[in-house]
Short mmCIF file of C-alpha atoms in Angstrom, two decimals:
data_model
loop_
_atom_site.label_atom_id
_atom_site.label_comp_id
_atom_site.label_asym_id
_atom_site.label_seq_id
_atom_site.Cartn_x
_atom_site.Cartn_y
_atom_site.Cartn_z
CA UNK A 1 25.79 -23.62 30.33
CA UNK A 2 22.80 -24.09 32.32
CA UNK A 3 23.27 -23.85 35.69
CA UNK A 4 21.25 -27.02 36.66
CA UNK A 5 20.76 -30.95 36.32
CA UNK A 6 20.00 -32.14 33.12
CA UNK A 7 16.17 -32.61 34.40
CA UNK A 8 15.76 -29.28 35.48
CA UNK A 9 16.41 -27.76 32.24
CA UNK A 10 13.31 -29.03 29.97
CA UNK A 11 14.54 -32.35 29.56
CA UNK A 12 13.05 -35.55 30.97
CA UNK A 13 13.43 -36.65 34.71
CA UNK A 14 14.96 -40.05 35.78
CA UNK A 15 11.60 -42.47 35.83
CA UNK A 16 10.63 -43.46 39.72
CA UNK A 17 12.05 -46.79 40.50
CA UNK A 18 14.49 -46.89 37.89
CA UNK A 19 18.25 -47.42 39.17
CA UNK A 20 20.34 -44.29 38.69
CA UNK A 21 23.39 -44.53 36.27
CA UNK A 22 26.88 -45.23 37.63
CA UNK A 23 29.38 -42.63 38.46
CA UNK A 24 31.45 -43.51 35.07
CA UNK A 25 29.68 -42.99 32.54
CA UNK A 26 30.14 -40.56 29.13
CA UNK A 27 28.16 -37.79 30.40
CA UNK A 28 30.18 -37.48 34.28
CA UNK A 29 33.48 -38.30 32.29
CA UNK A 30 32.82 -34.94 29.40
CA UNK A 31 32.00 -32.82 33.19
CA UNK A 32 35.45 -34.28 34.38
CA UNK A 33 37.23 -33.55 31.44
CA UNK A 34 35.88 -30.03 31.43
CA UNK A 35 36.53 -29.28 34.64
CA UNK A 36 40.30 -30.36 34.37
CA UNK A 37 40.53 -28.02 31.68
CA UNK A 38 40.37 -25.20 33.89
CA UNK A 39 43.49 -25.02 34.76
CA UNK A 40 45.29 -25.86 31.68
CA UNK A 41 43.16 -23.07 30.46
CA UNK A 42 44.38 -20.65 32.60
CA UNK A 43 48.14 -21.88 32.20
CA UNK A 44 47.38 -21.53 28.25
CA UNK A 45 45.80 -18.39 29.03
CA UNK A 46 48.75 -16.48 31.40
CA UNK A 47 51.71 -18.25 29.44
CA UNK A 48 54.40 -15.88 28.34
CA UNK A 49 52.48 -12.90 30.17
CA UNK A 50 48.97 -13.59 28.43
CA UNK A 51 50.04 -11.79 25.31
CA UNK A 52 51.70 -14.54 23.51
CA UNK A 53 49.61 -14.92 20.16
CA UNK A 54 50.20 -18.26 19.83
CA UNK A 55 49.12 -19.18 23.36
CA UNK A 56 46.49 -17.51 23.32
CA UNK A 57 45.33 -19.60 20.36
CA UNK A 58 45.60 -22.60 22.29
CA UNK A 59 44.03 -21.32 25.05
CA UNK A 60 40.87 -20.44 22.70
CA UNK A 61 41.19 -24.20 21.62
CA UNK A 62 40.38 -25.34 25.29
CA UNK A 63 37.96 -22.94 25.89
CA UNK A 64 35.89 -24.18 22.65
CA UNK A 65 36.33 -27.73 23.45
CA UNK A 66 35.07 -26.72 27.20
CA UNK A 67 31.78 -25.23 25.76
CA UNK A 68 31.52 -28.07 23.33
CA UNK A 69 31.49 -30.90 26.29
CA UNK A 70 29.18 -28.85 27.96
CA UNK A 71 26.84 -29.46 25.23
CA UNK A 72 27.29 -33.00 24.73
CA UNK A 73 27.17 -34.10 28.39
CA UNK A 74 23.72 -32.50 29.14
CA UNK A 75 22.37 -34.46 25.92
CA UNK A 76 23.89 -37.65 26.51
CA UNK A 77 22.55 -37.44 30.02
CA UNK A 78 19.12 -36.52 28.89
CA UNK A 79 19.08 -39.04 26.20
CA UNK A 80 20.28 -42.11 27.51
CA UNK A 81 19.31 -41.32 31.60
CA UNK A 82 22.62 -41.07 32.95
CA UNK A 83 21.46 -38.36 35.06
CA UNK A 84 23.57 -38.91 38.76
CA UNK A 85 24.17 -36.55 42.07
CA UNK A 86 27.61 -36.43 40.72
CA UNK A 87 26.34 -34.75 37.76
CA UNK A 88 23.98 -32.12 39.17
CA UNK A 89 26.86 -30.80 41.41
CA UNK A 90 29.87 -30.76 38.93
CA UNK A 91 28.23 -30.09 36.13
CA UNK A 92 27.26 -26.36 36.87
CA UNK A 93 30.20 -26.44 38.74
CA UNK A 94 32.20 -26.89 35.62
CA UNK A 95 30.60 -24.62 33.76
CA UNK A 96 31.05 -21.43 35.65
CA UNK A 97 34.59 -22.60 36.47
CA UNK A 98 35.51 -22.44 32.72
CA UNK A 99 33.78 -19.47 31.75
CA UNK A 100 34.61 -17.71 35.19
CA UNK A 101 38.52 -18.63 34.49
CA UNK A 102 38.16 -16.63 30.85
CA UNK A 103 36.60 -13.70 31.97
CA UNK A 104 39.06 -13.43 35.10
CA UNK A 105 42.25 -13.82 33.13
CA UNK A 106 40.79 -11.36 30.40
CA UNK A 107 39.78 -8.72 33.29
CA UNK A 108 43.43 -9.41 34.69
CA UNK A 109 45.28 -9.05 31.52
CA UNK A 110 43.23 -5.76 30.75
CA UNK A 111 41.17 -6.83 27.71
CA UNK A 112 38.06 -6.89 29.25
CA UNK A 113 36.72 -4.70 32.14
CA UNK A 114 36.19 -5.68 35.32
CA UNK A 115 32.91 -4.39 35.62
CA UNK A 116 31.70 -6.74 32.93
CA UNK A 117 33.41 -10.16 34.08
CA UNK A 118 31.72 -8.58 37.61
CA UNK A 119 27.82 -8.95 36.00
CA UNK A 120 28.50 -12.15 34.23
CA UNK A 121 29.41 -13.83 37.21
CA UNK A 122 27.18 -12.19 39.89
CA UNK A 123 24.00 -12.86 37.46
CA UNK A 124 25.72 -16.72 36.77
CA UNK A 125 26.36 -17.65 40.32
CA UNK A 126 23.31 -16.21 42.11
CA UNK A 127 20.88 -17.87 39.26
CA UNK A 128 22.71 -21.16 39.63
CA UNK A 129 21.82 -20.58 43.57
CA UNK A 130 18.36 -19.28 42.99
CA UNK A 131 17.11 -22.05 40.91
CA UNK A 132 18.29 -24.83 43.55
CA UNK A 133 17.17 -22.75 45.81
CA UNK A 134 13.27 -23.12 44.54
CA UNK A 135 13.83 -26.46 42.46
CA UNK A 136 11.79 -28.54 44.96
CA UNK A 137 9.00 -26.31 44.42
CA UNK A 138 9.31 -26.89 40.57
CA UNK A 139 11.73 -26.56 37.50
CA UNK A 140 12.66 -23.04 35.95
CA UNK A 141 13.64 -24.26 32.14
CA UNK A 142 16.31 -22.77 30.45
CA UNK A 143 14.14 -20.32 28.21
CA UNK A 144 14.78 -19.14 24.62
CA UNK A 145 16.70 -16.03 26.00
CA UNK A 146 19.03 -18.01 28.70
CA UNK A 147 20.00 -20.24 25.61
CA UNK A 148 21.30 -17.32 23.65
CA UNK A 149 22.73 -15.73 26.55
CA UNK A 150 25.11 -18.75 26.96
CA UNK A 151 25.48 -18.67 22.83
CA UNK A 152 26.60 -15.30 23.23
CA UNK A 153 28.80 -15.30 25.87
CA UNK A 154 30.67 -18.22 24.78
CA UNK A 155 30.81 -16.41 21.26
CA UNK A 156 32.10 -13.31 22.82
CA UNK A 157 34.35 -14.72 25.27
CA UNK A 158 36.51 -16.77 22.82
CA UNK A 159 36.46 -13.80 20.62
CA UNK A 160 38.10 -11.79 23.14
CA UNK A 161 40.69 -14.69 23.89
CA UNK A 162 41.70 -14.88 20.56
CA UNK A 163 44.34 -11.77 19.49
CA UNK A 164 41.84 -9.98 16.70
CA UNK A 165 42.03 -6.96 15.43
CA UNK A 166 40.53 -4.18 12.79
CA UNK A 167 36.80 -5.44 12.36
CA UNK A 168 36.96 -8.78 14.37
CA UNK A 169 37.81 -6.77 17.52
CA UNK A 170 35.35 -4.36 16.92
CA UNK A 171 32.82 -6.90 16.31
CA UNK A 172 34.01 -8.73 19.55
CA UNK A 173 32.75 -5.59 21.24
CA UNK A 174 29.07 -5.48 19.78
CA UNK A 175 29.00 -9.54 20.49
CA UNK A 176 29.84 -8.88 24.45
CA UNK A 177 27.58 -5.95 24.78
CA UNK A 178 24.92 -8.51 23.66
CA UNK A 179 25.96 -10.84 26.08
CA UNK A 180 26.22 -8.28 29.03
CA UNK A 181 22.64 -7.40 28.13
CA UNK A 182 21.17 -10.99 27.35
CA UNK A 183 22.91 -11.67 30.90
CA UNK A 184 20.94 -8.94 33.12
CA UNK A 185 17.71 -9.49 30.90
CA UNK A 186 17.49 -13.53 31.67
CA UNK A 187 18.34 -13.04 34.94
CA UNK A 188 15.88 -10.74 36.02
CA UNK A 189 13.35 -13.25 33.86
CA UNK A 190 14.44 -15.69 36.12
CA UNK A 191 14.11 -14.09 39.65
CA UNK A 192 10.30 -13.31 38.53
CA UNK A 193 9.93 -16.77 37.42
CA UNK A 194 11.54 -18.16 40.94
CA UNK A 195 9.04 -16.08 42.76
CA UNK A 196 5.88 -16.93 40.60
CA UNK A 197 6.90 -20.24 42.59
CA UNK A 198 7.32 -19.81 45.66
CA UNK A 199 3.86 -17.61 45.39
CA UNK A 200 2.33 -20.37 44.00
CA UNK A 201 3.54 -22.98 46.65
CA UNK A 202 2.36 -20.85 49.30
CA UNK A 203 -1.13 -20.28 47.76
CA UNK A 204 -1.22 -24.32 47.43
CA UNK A 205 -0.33 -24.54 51.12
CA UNK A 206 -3.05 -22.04 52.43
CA UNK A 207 -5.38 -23.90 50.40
CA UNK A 208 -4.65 -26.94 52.22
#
């Protein structure tokens, strides 16, 4: 989950003068597909008053296949330039739908507090913001710590959607806290890198 277009997160730009892929291609059809899950997720989620093992196992199931997409499109897109305007909109969109969706129902049905689905999203949504903010002053990559941030919270998210108990529940625990603190961490990298920028755009314009 990172936040940006596929070229603003290490990989290689679309080539000047080279015709941008269509609207239907694999990469924009894996961002559809995740974002539809949303609300099947949720539905999945909530069914039977969120406490339905078996529903909740589902739900899990289209939460992982959500994450999975999210890996695929940003390669395929990479790989074989199918990089669009379509894509750079929906696909963060998608991604902090799906993961935003978890953490609410789990805050609503009481397994996880509010307070932590409150930093996820906060840090999430204002980096997403940040780094469009400053991207036509240059990229800020996904770094080493913003890829297991997203590792993490995926990993501790589906652990908490799934009904576990004795050591898997405890071990849940340990695998959010690592999240919650990957979160913060990577987002405060990330403001310092977005103002190294602008810094250094205003140095090159005084030196104009």
């Amino acid at each position: 989950m990172s936040g940006l277009p596929a070229s603003a997160t290490g990989g290689p730009a679309p080539a000047k003068g080279v015709r941008q892929a269509g609207l239907w291609n694999i990469a924009n059809i894996l961002t559809m597909a995740r974002l539809l899950l949303v609300p099947g997720f949720v539905l999945l989620m909530l069914h039977n008053g969120g406490y339905d093992e078996a529903w909740r196992s589902f739900a899990w199931a289209a939460f992982a296949i959500a994450m999975i997409t999210d890996l695929f499109d940003g390669h395929l897109a990479r790989t074989y330039n199918l990089v669009t305007d379509f894509g750079k909109i929906a696909d963060p969109i998608a991604d902090k739908a799906i993961m935003g969706a978890a953490l609410i129902c789990l805050s609503a049905l009481d397994d996880l507090p509010w307070w932590v689905t409150g930093v996820i999203l906060f840090r999430e949504v204002g980096i997403t913001l940040m780094r469009f903010w400053v991207i036509r002053l240059g990229v800020i990559p996904a770094s080493r710590g913003g890829k297991l941030k997203t590792l993490a919270q995926g990993v501790g998210v589906g652990m908490y959607i799934l009904p576990l108990v004795g050591p898997l529940a405890t071990l849940r625990f340990w695998v959010m806290a690592v999240a919650v603190v990957l979160t913060v961490s990577t987002g405060l990298e990330y403001i310092g890198q977005a103002f190294r920028l602008r810094r250094a755009a205003r140095a090159r314009e005084s030196a104009r």
